[in-house]
């Protein structure tokens, strides 16, 4: 099917929601490391977007090159994940937000890479594709404010990318000048294992949300037997943003 993109107003709403979730996640001392449209679920009734799949998430209590490991999805991964032994997971998450925003507005990826999971031992020929070189097509038309914001997120140097909270205060495209971090999201202290240099426990496989989690409705015994699971109907009412963008019904 023909690819399509989102209007800027709708993309702005989704990007803002993603930034709010990323800001909350980073304040809690976690980084996702595999942000992509396939890991964004939307409720078509409310247009609320949630981040899912925290299988590659790790604790990072402070900003800086404190993460290691070649992890992520090729189309979304930041160059430093491939080329550097250590990297800032927060900056990697922000790069992925920039890629998602690009796909929302242009309906295509900014980089010519395969859509595969990256790994430690990649061929040199494959690694050469992981640069931050991209361009903005002439069509479709995208505002200069949106392009400028994407440039900041897709900066090749991690230190040049804004944090999630800085991005939320952007007044040129995000337009959320009154954003303040919620007072009920304190930074989590280091665990005993982290203080002793041991690997931290993995983040639970659940969505990071600013509001209460979505609760699947209860189903009757008949509905359960008809659908195979009481969750099937609820799951079918949700869809990944990637699916809605590139494979419209």
Short mmCIF file of C-alpha atoms in Angstrom, two decimals:
data_model
loop_
_atom_site.label_atom_id
_atom_site.label_comp_id
_atom_site.label_asym_id
_atom_site.label_seq_id
_atom_site.Cartn_x
_atom_site.Cartn_y
_atom_site.Cartn_z
CA UNK A 1 0.00 0.00 0.00
CA UNK A 2 1.04 3.58 -0.52
CA UNK A 3 2.89 5.09 2.41
CA UNK A 4 1.44 8.10 4.12
CA UNK A 5 2.52 10.66 6.65
CA UNK A 6 0.90 12.57 9.48
CA UNK A 7 -0.07 16.25 9.41
CA UNK A 8 2.32 18.35 11.47
CA UNK A 9 -0.32 19.16 14.07
CA UNK A 10 -0.96 15.48 14.78
CA UNK A 11 2.75 14.62 14.67
CA UNK A 12 3.40 17.42 17.15
CA UNK A 13 0.87 15.95 19.58
CA UNK A 14 2.42 12.48 19.38
CA UNK A 15 6.00 13.77 19.65
CA UNK A 16 5.02 15.81 22.68
CA UNK A 17 3.49 12.74 24.34
CA UNK A 18 6.59 10.70 23.54
CA UNK A 19 8.85 13.38 24.99
CA UNK A 20 6.78 13.50 28.16
CA UNK A 21 7.13 9.72 28.56
CA UNK A 22 10.86 9.80 27.79
CA UNK A 23 11.37 12.65 30.26
CA UNK A 24 9.56 10.66 32.96
CA UNK A 25 11.60 7.55 32.15
CA UNK A 26 14.91 9.43 32.26
CA UNK A 27 14.00 11.14 35.52
CA UNK A 28 13.42 7.72 37.03
CA UNK A 29 16.91 6.73 35.96
CA UNK A 30 16.08 4.44 33.04
CA UNK A 31 16.90 4.51 29.34
CA UNK A 32 14.96 2.54 26.70
CA UNK A 33 17.59 2.01 23.95
CA UNK A 34 15.09 0.64 21.42
CA UNK A 35 12.63 3.45 20.82
CA UNK A 36 10.89 3.06 17.46
CA UNK A 37 7.43 3.43 15.97
CA UNK A 38 6.85 -0.29 16.38
CA UNK A 39 7.22 0.27 20.14
CA UNK A 40 4.66 3.07 20.29
CA UNK A 41 1.08 2.00 20.85
CA UNK A 42 -1.82 4.37 20.30
CA UNK A 43 -5.42 4.31 21.41
CA UNK A 44 -7.46 5.29 18.33
CA UNK A 45 -10.31 6.51 20.55
CA UNK A 46 -8.25 9.07 22.45
CA UNK A 47 -5.08 9.44 20.30
CA UNK A 48 -3.03 8.76 23.44
CA UNK A 49 0.38 7.25 22.71
CA UNK A 50 2.33 4.96 25.01
CA UNK A 51 5.85 3.51 24.89
CA UNK A 52 6.10 -0.27 25.16
CA UNK A 53 8.73 -3.05 25.08
CA UNK A 54 11.44 -2.29 27.63
CA UNK A 55 13.42 -5.45 26.90
CA UNK A 56 16.67 -3.49 26.21
CA UNK A 57 16.16 -0.87 28.92
CA UNK A 58 18.84 -0.38 31.59
CA UNK A 59 19.39 1.86 34.55
CA UNK A 60 21.29 5.09 33.90
CA UNK A 61 21.01 7.32 36.93
CA UNK A 62 23.15 10.14 35.51
CA UNK A 63 23.75 11.69 32.09
CA UNK A 64 26.95 10.74 30.31
CA UNK A 65 28.53 7.79 28.47
CA UNK A 66 27.43 5.22 31.03
CA UNK A 67 25.86 2.62 28.70
CA UNK A 68 27.53 -0.05 26.65
CA UNK A 69 26.43 -2.76 24.25
CA UNK A 70 25.43 -2.65 20.59
CA UNK A 71 21.65 -2.79 20.98
CA UNK A 72 18.70 -1.39 19.06
CA UNK A 73 17.07 -1.37 15.62
CA UNK A 74 19.17 -0.27 12.65
CA UNK A 75 16.85 2.44 11.29
CA UNK A 76 16.63 4.16 14.69
CA UNK A 77 19.97 3.57 16.39
CA UNK A 78 22.34 6.48 17.02
CA UNK A 79 25.80 6.28 15.41
CA UNK A 80 27.66 6.20 18.74
CA UNK A 81 25.98 2.90 19.67
CA UNK A 82 27.79 1.29 16.72
CA UNK A 83 31.09 3.13 16.88
CA UNK A 84 31.74 3.86 20.58
CA UNK A 85 32.41 1.45 23.43
CA UNK A 86 30.35 3.57 25.82
CA UNK A 87 27.51 6.01 25.12
CA UNK A 88 24.84 8.13 26.78
CA UNK A 89 21.59 6.17 26.67
CA UNK A 90 19.56 9.35 27.13
CA UNK A 91 21.05 10.91 24.02
CA UNK A 92 20.45 7.65 22.14
CA UNK A 93 16.76 7.78 23.09
CA UNK A 94 16.50 11.36 21.84
CA UNK A 95 18.07 10.41 18.50
CA UNK A 96 15.40 7.74 18.10
CA UNK A 97 12.68 10.31 18.82
CA UNK A 98 14.12 12.36 15.96
CA UNK A 99 13.91 9.38 13.61
CA UNK A 100 10.31 8.73 14.63
CA UNK A 101 9.42 12.36 14.03
CA UNK A 102 11.04 12.22 10.57
CA UNK A 103 9.00 9.15 9.61
CA UNK A 104 5.80 10.77 10.88
CA UNK A 105 6.35 13.85 8.72
CA UNK A 106 7.92 12.30 5.60
CA UNK A 107 6.60 8.73 5.59
CA UNK A 108 10.10 7.33 5.07
CA UNK A 109 13.27 6.74 7.08
CA UNK A 110 16.03 9.39 7.16
CA UNK A 111 18.81 6.80 6.74
CA UNK A 112 19.36 4.08 4.17
CA UNK A 113 19.73 1.14 6.49
CA UNK A 114 17.98 -2.16 6.86
CA UNK A 115 15.31 -2.56 9.52
CA UNK A 116 17.17 -5.19 11.55
CA UNK A 117 18.50 -5.53 15.05
CA UNK A 118 22.11 -4.44 15.44
CA UNK A 119 24.70 -6.64 17.15
CA UNK A 120 28.23 -6.51 18.54
CA UNK A 121 30.07 -8.19 15.67
CA UNK A 122 28.90 -6.39 12.55
CA UNK A 123 30.79 -6.33 9.29
CA UNK A 124 32.68 -3.13 8.51
CA UNK A 125 30.60 -2.70 5.36
CA UNK A 126 27.43 -2.75 7.46
CA UNK A 127 28.84 -0.29 9.98
CA UNK A 128 29.52 2.32 7.30
CA UNK A 129 25.77 2.85 6.95
CA UNK A 130 25.58 4.09 10.53
CA UNK A 131 26.32 7.76 10.18
CA UNK A 132 24.10 10.72 10.92
CA UNK A 133 24.01 11.85 7.28
CA UNK A 134 20.52 12.50 5.95
CA UNK A 135 18.56 15.06 3.96
CA UNK A 136 15.10 16.60 3.94
CA UNK A 137 13.15 15.84 0.73
CA UNK A 138 11.51 18.71 -1.15
CA UNK A 139 8.20 16.87 -0.94
CA UNK A 140 6.14 16.68 1.14
CA UNK A 141 6.39 20.21 2.50
CA UNK A 142 7.51 20.36 6.13
CA UNK A 143 7.90 23.58 8.11
CA UNK A 144 11.35 25.02 8.79
CA UNK A 145 10.57 24.92 12.51
CA UNK A 146 10.00 21.16 12.33
CA UNK A 147 13.21 20.67 10.32
CA UNK A 148 15.20 22.69 12.83
CA UNK A 149 13.85 20.64 15.71
CA UNK A 150 14.67 17.39 13.90
CA UNK A 151 18.21 18.61 13.23
CA UNK A 152 18.71 19.10 16.97
CA UNK A 153 17.44 15.59 17.75
CA UNK A 154 19.47 13.96 14.96
CA UNK A 155 22.70 15.80 15.74
CA UNK A 156 25.73 13.57 15.15
CA UNK A 157 27.32 14.66 18.45
CA UNK A 158 25.32 13.31 21.42
CA UNK A 159 26.10 16.40 23.48
CA UNK A 160 24.40 18.58 20.85
CA UNK A 161 21.05 16.84 21.25
CA UNK A 162 18.54 18.31 23.70
CA UNK A 163 17.37 16.34 26.70
CA UNK A 164 13.71 15.33 26.77
CA UNK A 165 12.91 18.13 29.20
CA UNK A 166 14.76 20.70 27.11
CA UNK A 167 12.90 19.50 24.01
CA UNK A 168 9.56 19.86 25.79
CA UNK A 169 10.35 23.53 26.42
CA UNK A 170 11.03 24.18 22.72
CA UNK A 171 8.89 27.14 21.68
CA UNK A 172 9.42 26.95 17.93
CA UNK A 173 7.78 23.61 17.11
CA UNK A 174 6.90 21.60 20.23
CA UNK A 175 5.41 24.75 21.79
CA UNK A 176 5.22 23.51 25.32
CA UNK A 177 6.82 26.48 27.13
CA UNK A 178 5.02 25.84 30.42
CA UNK A 179 6.30 22.29 30.81
CA UNK A 180 7.49 21.47 34.32
CA UNK A 181 8.64 18.04 35.45
CA UNK A 182 5.93 16.41 37.60
CA UNK A 183 6.78 16.62 41.28
CA UNK A 184 5.74 12.97 41.81
CA UNK A 185 8.53 11.58 39.59
CA UNK A 186 11.65 11.60 41.79
CA UNK A 187 14.88 10.24 40.42
CA UNK A 188 15.43 6.70 41.66
CA UNK A 189 18.56 6.21 43.80
CA UNK A 190 21.18 3.70 42.80
CA UNK A 191 20.45 0.16 43.89
CA UNK A 192 22.87 -1.76 46.11
CA UNK A 193 23.91 -3.84 43.09
CA UNK A 194 24.67 -0.70 41.08
CA UNK A 195 26.65 0.83 43.93
CA UNK A 196 28.72 -2.34 44.07
CA UNK A 197 29.23 -2.34 40.31
CA UNK A 198 27.00 -5.34 39.62
CA UNK A 199 24.58 -5.41 36.66
CA UNK A 200 21.22 -3.83 37.56
CA UNK A 201 17.98 -5.74 37.40
CA UNK A 202 16.11 -5.33 34.09
CA UNK A 203 13.26 -2.89 33.85
CA UNK A 204 9.83 -4.57 34.05
CA UNK A 205 8.22 -5.11 30.65
CA UNK A 206 5.62 -2.37 30.94
CA UNK A 207 4.80 0.98 29.42
CA UNK A 208 6.18 4.18 30.93
CA UNK A 209 3.26 6.54 31.14
CA UNK A 210 2.49 9.94 32.57
CA UNK A 211 -1.06 8.86 33.41
CA UNK A 212 -2.53 5.63 34.86
CA UNK A 213 -1.98 2.56 32.68
CA UNK A 214 -4.65 1.41 30.28
CA UNK A 215 -6.64 -1.45 31.81
CA UNK A 216 -8.08 -4.13 29.57
CA UNK A 217 -11.81 -4.60 30.07
CA UNK A 218 -13.15 -7.71 31.77
CA UNK A 219 -14.75 -10.22 29.43
CA UNK A 220 -17.48 -12.76 30.07
CA UNK A 221 -16.78 -16.48 29.88
CA UNK A 222 -18.59 -16.65 26.53
CA UNK A 223 -16.53 -13.79 25.10
CA UNK A 224 -13.36 -15.47 26.33
CA UNK A 225 -14.19 -18.77 24.69
CA UNK A 226 -15.15 -17.05 21.43
CA UNK A 227 -12.00 -14.95 21.15
CA UNK A 228 -9.57 -17.42 22.66
CA UNK A 229 -8.50 -14.92 25.36
CA UNK A 230 -10.22 -12.12 27.28
CA UNK A 231 -7.40 -9.83 26.15
CA UNK A 232 -7.75 -10.42 22.43
CA UNK A 233 -10.52 -7.89 21.86
CA UNK A 234 -8.71 -5.24 23.86
CA UNK A 235 -5.42 -5.80 22.06
CA UNK A 236 -7.16 -5.67 18.69
CA UNK A 237 -8.52 -2.22 19.58
CA UNK A 238 -4.94 -0.95 19.86
CA UNK A 239 -2.41 -0.56 17.07
CA UNK A 240 1.21 0.43 16.76
CA UNK A 241 1.87 3.85 15.31
CA UNK A 242 4.15 2.22 12.72
CA UNK A 243 1.25 0.18 11.42
CA UNK A 244 -1.05 3.16 11.14
CA UNK A 245 1.58 5.21 9.32
CA UNK A 246 2.94 2.76 6.80
CA UNK A 247 0.14 0.24 6.48
CA UNK A 248 -3.15 2.17 6.68
CA UNK A 249 -6.33 0.18 6.59
#
